[in-house]
Amino acid sequence: MKDTFKHKGLRQQLVGIVKDKGITDEKVLKAIGKIPRHLFMDSSFLDHAYQDKAFPIAADQTISQPYTVAFQTELMQVKPGDNVLEIGTGSGYQTAVLCELGAKVFSIERQLELFKITSKFLPKLGYRPKKLIFGDGYKGLVTEAPYDSIIVTAGAPFVPKPLMSQLKVGGRLVIPVGDKVQTMTLFIRKGPKDFEKHEFGEFRFVPLLEDKN
Ligand code: SAH
């Protein structure tokens, strides 16, 4: 688990790329500059870790593109101490970003293999989410609700109702909605039954899977 000057230099270049694409939140940029993304990937992908691209990880899943991670995180407006839920732990990279921002992070993953790998790996890097859960993100995590923000890191064919209902009033749900291509969507809960919807550009994610093992 080496993090060399070369890696650090490449990481600063990546921060520049993400900034040029329109990310302005300094805390998010700082997190990307700090987290050793190459360690979240297979060693065979080392050279690719600091390109602004998604890459394969275990169980046919992907680590999201850094710009996408930054874009979604910026929309969440995380403050230190926020209660945050992530659906799709995957490599744990997004989880690490949320930890860097000082959030209390709960994260759900439905692939057992990834859940096991990432549960062991994150603490080794010093990241301690409140809880990593092996389960189905469509249900959210009612025991720790309500959340200041919820992020879904897989393409959702529809917006799962439990995620809406587990948001605090004032809370934010960031979710890519669609089948083959997804529209990044932000819901802000304005009242018990009142949600404001904002749509952003198109993104591509692996699917948020339901009822499959
Ligand atoms: N945040 C991750 C992205 C991983 S890709 C990262 O940066 O590495 C999306 C992840 O969502 C995959 O790991 C996939 O297994 C997971 N996923 C898909 N459907 C899910 C569901 N219903 N509940 C929880 N996780 C799910």
mmCIF file of C-alpha atoms and ligand atoms in Angstrom:
data_model
loop_
_atom_site.group_PDB
_atom_site.id
_atom_site.type_symbol
_atom_site.label_atom_id
_atom_site.label_comp_id
_atom_site.label_asym_id
_atom_site.label_seq_id
_atom_site.Cartn_x
_atom_site.Cartn_y
_atom_site.Cartn_z
ATOM 1 C CA MET A 1 0.000 0.000 0.000
ATOM 2 C CA LYS A 2 2.360 2.673 -1.243
ATOM 3 C CA ASP A 3 1.498 6.283 -1.879
ATOM 4 C CA THR A 4 4.483 7.877 -3.589
ATOM 5 C CA PHE A 5 5.313 11.438 -4.660
ATOM 6 C CA LYS A 6 4.435 10.361 -8.175
ATOM 7 C CA HIS A 7 0.946 9.364 -7.025
ATOM 8 C CA LYS A 8 0.546 12.628 -5.139
ATOM 9 C CA GLY A 9 1.587 14.603 -8.196
ATOM 10 C CA LEU A 10 -0.829 12.739 -10.455
ATOM 11 C CA ARG A 11 -3.562 13.329 -7.905
ATOM 12 C CA GLN A 12 -3.019 17.088 -8.004
ATOM 13 C CA GLN A 13 -3.334 16.930 -11.788
ATOM 14 C CA LEU A 14 -6.598 15.059 -11.362
ATOM 15 C CA VAL A 15 -7.865 17.779 -9.013
ATOM 16 C CA GLY A 16 -7.056 20.276 -11.776
ATOM 17 C CA ILE A 17 -9.000 18.247 -14.349
ATOM 18 C CA VAL A 18 -12.058 17.946 -12.110
ATOM 19 C CA LYS A 19 -11.886 21.671 -11.333
ATOM 20 C CA ASP A 20 -11.692 22.519 -15.042
ATOM 21 C CA LYS A 21 -14.850 20.479 -15.587
ATOM 22 C CA GLY A 22 -16.696 22.787 -13.186
ATOM 23 C CA ILE A 23 -16.325 21.494 -9.631
ATOM 24 C CA THR A 24 -15.851 24.434 -7.247
ATOM 25 C CA ASP A 25 -16.389 23.021 -3.743
ATOM 26 C CA GLU A 26 -12.944 23.344 -2.143
ATOM 27 C CA LYS A 27 -13.623 20.645 0.460
ATOM 28 C CA VAL A 28 -14.549 18.135 -2.232
ATOM 29 C CA LEU A 29 -11.474 19.027 -4.283
ATOM 30 C CA LYS A 30 -9.299 18.687 -1.201
ATOM 31 C CA ALA A 31 -10.696 15.205 -0.509
ATOM 32 C CA ILE A 32 -9.925 14.113 -4.083
ATOM 33 C CA GLY A 33 -6.421 15.515 -3.697
ATOM 34 C CA LYS A 34 -5.935 13.547 -0.528
ATOM 35 C CA ILE A 35 -7.428 10.086 -1.121
ATOM 36 C CA PRO A 36 -5.052 7.555 -2.743
ATOM 37 C CA ARG A 37 -7.456 6.381 -5.460
ATOM 38 C CA HIS A 38 -4.908 3.934 -6.899
ATOM 39 C CA LEU A 39 -5.230 1.831 -3.744
ATOM 40 C CA PHE A 40 -8.970 1.352 -4.389
ATOM 41 C CA MET A 41 -8.238 -0.376 -7.683
ATOM 42 C CA ASP A 42 -6.554 -3.521 -8.901
ATOM 43 C CA SER A 43 -2.788 -3.106 -9.098
ATOM 44 C CA SER A 44 -3.030 -3.787 -12.821
ATOM 45 C CA PHE A 45 -4.927 -0.514 -13.179
ATOM 46 C CA LEU A 46 -2.365 1.551 -11.292
ATOM 47 C CA ASP A 47 -1.502 3.656 -14.305
ATOM 48 C CA HIS A 48 -5.144 4.518 -14.845
ATOM 49 C CA ALA A 49 -6.007 5.540 -11.307
ATOM 50 C CA TYR A 50 -5.515 9.252 -11.861
ATOM 51 C CA GLN A 51 -7.280 9.563 -15.160
ATOM 52 C CA ASP A 52 -10.766 10.966 -14.909
ATOM 53 C CA LYS A 53 -12.379 7.639 -15.776
ATOM 54 C CA ALA A 54 -14.446 4.871 -14.236
ATOM 55 C CA PHE A 55 -12.660 1.505 -13.951
ATOM 56 C CA PRO A 56 -13.584 -2.091 -13.254
ATOM 57 C CA ILE A 57 -13.369 -3.392 -9.682
ATOM 58 C CA ALA A 58 -14.400 -6.814 -8.300
ATOM 59 C CA ALA A 59 -17.769 -8.476 -8.997
ATOM 60 C CA ASP A 60 -18.182 -6.787 -12.417
ATOM 61 C CA GLN A 61 -18.708 -3.407 -10.806
ATOM 62 C CA THR A 62 -16.910 -0.098 -11.335
ATOM 63 C CA ILE A 63 -15.243 2.612 -9.301
ATOM 64 C CA SER A 64 -17.021 5.807 -10.373
ATOM 65 C CA GLN A 65 -15.292 8.477 -12.428
ATOM 66 C CA PRO A 66 -13.700 11.101 -10.130
ATOM 67 C CA TYR A 67 -15.672 13.918 -11.771
ATOM 68 C CA THR A 68 -18.907 12.021 -11.119
ATOM 69 C CA VAL A 69 -17.937 11.444 -7.477
ATOM 70 C CA ALA A 70 -17.148 15.144 -7.124
ATOM 71 C CA PHE A 71 -20.356 16.215 -8.893
ATOM 72 C CA GLN A 72 -22.589 14.062 -6.724
ATOM 73 C CA THR A 73 -20.759 15.005 -3.532
ATOM 74 C CA GLU A 74 -21.008 18.712 -4.330
ATOM 75 C CA LEU A 75 -24.776 18.350 -4.721
ATOM 76 C CA MET A 76 -25.023 16.703 -1.283
ATOM 77 C CA GLN A 77 -23.582 19.783 0.506
ATOM 78 C CA VAL A 78 -22.173 17.659 3.318
ATOM 79 C CA LYS A 79 -21.349 19.366 6.617
ATOM 80 C CA PRO A 80 -19.214 17.820 9.372
ATOM 81 C CA GLY A 81 -21.315 15.576 11.582
ATOM 82 C CA ASP A 82 -24.037 15.034 8.941
ATOM 83 C CA ASN A 83 -25.846 11.709 9.005
ATOM 84 C CA VAL A 84 -25.275 10.349 5.492
ATOM 85 C CA LEU A 85 -26.420 7.217 3.665
ATOM 86 C CA GLU A 86 -24.659 5.825 0.609
ATOM 87 C CA ILE A 87 -26.183 3.148 -1.624
ATOM 88 C CA GLY A 88 -23.510 1.138 -3.477
ATOM 89 C CA THR A 89 -20.310 1.049 -1.413
ATOM 90 C CA GLY A 90 -18.349 -0.593 -4.242
ATOM 91 C CA SER A 91 -14.633 0.143 -3.873
ATOM 92 C CA GLY A 92 -15.301 2.501 -0.953
ATOM 93 C CA TYR A 93 -13.820 5.513 -2.763
ATOM 94 C CA GLN A 94 -16.987 7.619 -2.475
ATOM 95 C CA THR A 95 -17.312 6.444 1.136
ATOM 96 C CA ALA A 96 -13.803 7.768 1.802
ATOM 97 C CA VAL A 97 -14.725 11.145 0.278
ATOM 98 C CA LEU A 98 -17.724 11.371 2.624
ATOM 99 C CA CYS A 99 -15.533 10.423 5.602
ATOM 100 C CA GLU A 100 -13.047 13.153 4.629
ATOM 101 C CA LEU A 101 -15.910 15.661 4.755
ATOM 102 C CA GLY A 102 -16.587 14.636 8.350
ATOM 103 C CA ALA A 103 -19.897 12.856 7.749
ATOM 104 C CA LYS A 104 -21.215 9.941 9.794
ATOM 105 C CA VAL A 105 -21.437 7.481 6.932
ATOM 106 C CA PHE A 106 -23.673 4.454 6.532
ATOM 107 C CA SER A 107 -23.137 2.575 3.298
ATOM 108 C CA ILE A 108 -24.921 -0.398 1.744
ATOM 109 C CA GLU A 109 -23.526 -2.881 -0.793
ATOM 110 C CA ARG A 110 -25.332 -5.882 -2.261
ATOM 111 C CA GLN A 111 -22.309 -7.744 -3.663
ATOM 112 C CA LEU A 112 -20.904 -9.863 -0.845
ATOM 113 C CA GLU A 113 -17.436 -10.024 -2.359
ATOM 114 C CA LEU A 114 -17.132 -6.244 -2.571
ATOM 115 C CA PHE A 115 -18.672 -5.778 0.855
ATOM 116 C CA LYS A 116 -16.000 -8.031 2.358
ATOM 117 C CA ILE A 117 -13.055 -6.513 0.485
ATOM 118 C CA THR A 118 -14.068 -2.920 1.209
ATOM 119 C CA SER A 119 -14.965 -3.567 4.868
ATOM 120 C CA LYS A 120 -11.391 -4.727 5.451
ATOM 121 C CA PHE A 121 -9.745 -2.143 3.243
ATOM 122 C CA LEU A 122 -11.220 1.199 4.422
ATOM 123 C CA PRO A 123 -10.018 0.947 8.059
ATOM 124 C CA LYS A 124 -6.524 0.122 6.783
ATOM 125 C CA LEU A 125 -6.490 3.563 5.184
ATOM 126 C CA GLY A 126 -7.857 5.126 8.362
ATOM 127 C CA TYR A 127 -11.441 5.550 7.089
ATOM 128 C CA ARG A 128 -14.086 4.500 9.561
ATOM 129 C CA PRO A 129 -17.623 4.780 8.269
ATOM 130 C CA LYS A 130 -20.201 4.319 11.058
ATOM 131 C CA LYS A 131 -21.437 1.146 9.433
ATOM 132 C CA LEU A 132 -20.998 -0.814 6.212
ATOM 133 C CA ILE A 133 -23.974 -3.001 5.489
ATOM 134 C CA PHE A 134 -24.383 -6.002 3.226
ATOM 135 C CA GLY A 135 -27.910 -5.618 1.921
ATOM 136 C CA ASP A 136 -30.358 -4.094 -0.519
ATOM 137 C CA GLY A 137 -30.087 -0.351 -0.963
ATOM 138 C CA TYR A 138 -33.632 -0.074 -2.368
ATOM 139 C CA LYS A 139 -34.834 -0.310 1.232
ATOM 140 C CA GLY A 140 -32.433 2.302 2.583
ATOM 141 C CA LEU A 141 -31.523 1.916 6.248
ATOM 142 C CA VAL A 142 -34.467 2.892 8.401
ATOM 143 C CA THR A 143 -32.756 2.215 11.747
ATOM 144 C CA GLU A 144 -30.349 5.131 11.276
ATOM 145 C CA ALA A 145 -32.774 7.501 9.504
ATOM 146 C CA PRO A 146 -33.419 10.381 9.005
ATOM 147 C CA TYR A 147 -30.464 11.465 6.895
ATOM 148 C CA ASP A 148 -29.094 14.883 6.002
ATOM 149 C CA SER A 149 -28.225 13.441 2.625
ATOM 150 C CA ILE A 150 -28.436 10.212 0.664
ATOM 151 C CA ILE A 151 -26.309 9.335 -2.356
ATOM 152 C CA VAL A 152 -27.039 6.524 -4.792
ATOM 153 C CA THR A 153 -23.975 5.458 -6.802
ATOM 154 C CA ALA A 154 -25.702 3.069 -9.216
ATOM 155 C CA GLY A 155 -28.245 3.794 -11.964
ATOM 156 C CA ALA A 156 -31.758 3.582 -10.510
ATOM 157 C CA PRO A 157 -34.622 2.683 -12.885
ATOM 158 C CA PHE A 158 -36.928 4.601 -10.510
ATOM 159 C CA VAL A 159 -36.608 6.519 -7.242
ATOM 160 C CA PRO A 160 -37.052 4.090 -4.327
ATOM 161 C CA LYS A 161 -39.739 5.434 -1.954
ATOM 162 C CA PRO A 162 -37.889 4.427 1.258
ATOM 163 C CA LEU A 163 -35.000 6.712 0.295
ATOM 164 C CA MET A 164 -37.370 9.683 -0.007
ATOM 165 C CA SER A 165 -39.003 8.941 3.321
ATOM 166 C CA GLN A 166 -35.676 8.492 5.134
ATOM 167 C CA LEU A 167 -34.571 12.059 4.325
ATOM 168 C CA LYS A 168 -34.716 14.821 6.930
ATOM 169 C CA VAL A 169 -36.792 17.858 6.077
ATOM 170 C CA GLY A 170 -34.136 19.999 4.383
ATOM 171 C CA GLY A 171 -32.267 16.824 3.400
ATOM 172 C CA ARG A 172 -30.921 16.062 -0.061
ATOM 173 C CA LEU A 173 -31.124 12.887 -2.162
ATOM 174 C CA VAL A 174 -28.690 12.638 -5.076
ATOM 175 C CA ILE A 175 -29.628 9.834 -7.440
ATOM 176 C CA PRO A 176 -28.911 8.978 -11.085
ATOM 177 C CA VAL A 177 -32.271 7.968 -12.559
ATOM 178 C CA GLY A 178 -32.712 5.982 -15.773
ATOM 179 C CA ASP A 179 -32.044 2.645 -17.428
ATOM 180 C CA LYS A 180 -29.214 2.760 -19.977
ATOM 181 C CA VAL A 181 -28.357 6.402 -19.392
ATOM 182 C CA GLN A 182 -29.174 8.232 -16.189
ATOM 183 C CA THR A 183 -30.167 11.802 -15.420
ATOM 184 C CA MET A 184 -28.466 13.059 -12.284
ATOM 185 C CA THR A 185 -31.330 14.100 -10.054
ATOM 186 C CA LEU A 186 -31.399 16.023 -6.784
ATOM 187 C CA PHE A 187 -34.435 15.941 -4.491
ATOM 188 C CA ILE A 188 -34.589 18.421 -1.626
ATOM 189 C CA ARG A 189 -37.168 17.609 1.019
ATOM 190 C CA LYS A 190 -39.029 20.826 1.745
ATOM 191 C CA GLY A 191 -41.667 19.322 4.024
ATOM 192 C CA PRO A 192 -43.098 15.925 5.004
ATOM 193 C CA LYS A 193 -44.733 15.538 1.589
ATOM 194 C CA ASP A 194 -43.022 18.256 -0.348
ATOM 195 C CA PHE A 195 -39.962 17.482 -2.509
ATOM 196 C CA GLU A 196 -38.208 19.867 -4.855
ATOM 197 C CA LYS A 197 -36.682 18.173 -7.903
ATOM 198 C CA HIS A 198 -33.646 19.372 -9.855
ATOM 199 C CA GLU A 199 -32.229 17.603 -12.894
ATOM 200 C CA PHE A 200 -28.647 17.804 -14.117
ATOM 201 C CA GLY A 201 -26.819 16.212 -17.028
ATOM 202 C CA GLU A 202 -26.599 12.643 -18.228
ATOM 203 C CA PHE A 203 -24.306 10.100 -16.595
ATOM 204 C CA ARG A 204 -23.698 6.367 -16.981
ATOM 205 C CA PHE A 205 -23.680 3.994 -14.027
ATOM 206 C CA VAL A 206 -23.835 0.261 -13.451
ATOM 207 C CA PRO A 207 -27.443 -0.638 -12.600
ATOM 208 C CA LEU A 208 -28.970 -0.507 -9.130
ATOM 209 C CA LEU A 209 -30.132 -4.099 -8.973
ATOM 210 C CA GLU A 210 -33.275 -5.306 -7.287
ATOM 211 C CA ASP A 211 -34.285 -8.783 -6.077
ATOM 212 C CA LYS A 212 -31.136 -10.476 -7.289
ATOM 213 C CA ASN A 213 -28.419 -12.367 -5.473
HETATM 214 N N1 SAH B 1 -19.377 4.273 -4.893
HETATM 215 C C1 SAH B 1 -18.762 3.197 -5.619
HETATM 216 C C2 SAH B 1 -19.505 2.929 -6.908
HETATM 217 C C3 SAH B 1 -19.582 1.496 -7.191
HETATM 218 S S1 SAH B 1 -20.601 1.074 -8.569
HETATM 219 C C4 SAH B 1 -17.298 3.467 -5.910
HETATM 220 O O1 SAH B 1 -16.918 4.632 -6.036
HETATM 221 O O2 SAH B 1 -16.537 2.519 -6.031
HETATM 222 C C5 SAH B 1 -22.196 0.842 -7.808
HETATM 223 C C6 SAH B 1 -22.266 -0.168 -6.708
HETATM 224 O O3 SAH B 1 -23.644 -0.319 -6.356
HETATM 225 C C7 SAH B 1 -21.762 -1.558 -7.047
HETATM 226 O O4 SAH B 1 -20.777 -1.944 -6.142
HETATM 227 C C8 SAH B 1 -23.011 -2.437 -6.952
HETATM 228 O O5 SAH B 1 -22.744 -3.747 -6.504
HETATM 229 C C9 SAH B 1 -23.855 -1.658 -5.964
HETATM 230 N N2 SAH B 1 -25.287 -1.960 -5.999
HETATM 231 C C10 SAH B 1 -26.053 -2.285 -7.075
HETATM 232 N N3 SAH B 1 -27.334 -2.497 -6.702
HETATM 233 C C11 SAH B 1 -27.380 -2.321 -5.348
HETATM 234 C C12 SAH B 1 -28.415 -2.397 -4.370
HETATM 235 N N4 SAH B 1 -29.675 -2.719 -4.693
HETATM 236 N N5 SAH B 1 -28.093 -2.144 -3.075
HETATM 237 C C13 SAH B 1 -26.827 -1.827 -2.718
HETATM 238 N N6 SAH B 1 -25.800 -1.721 -3.599
HETATM 239 C C14 SAH B 1 -26.067 -1.972 -4.901
#
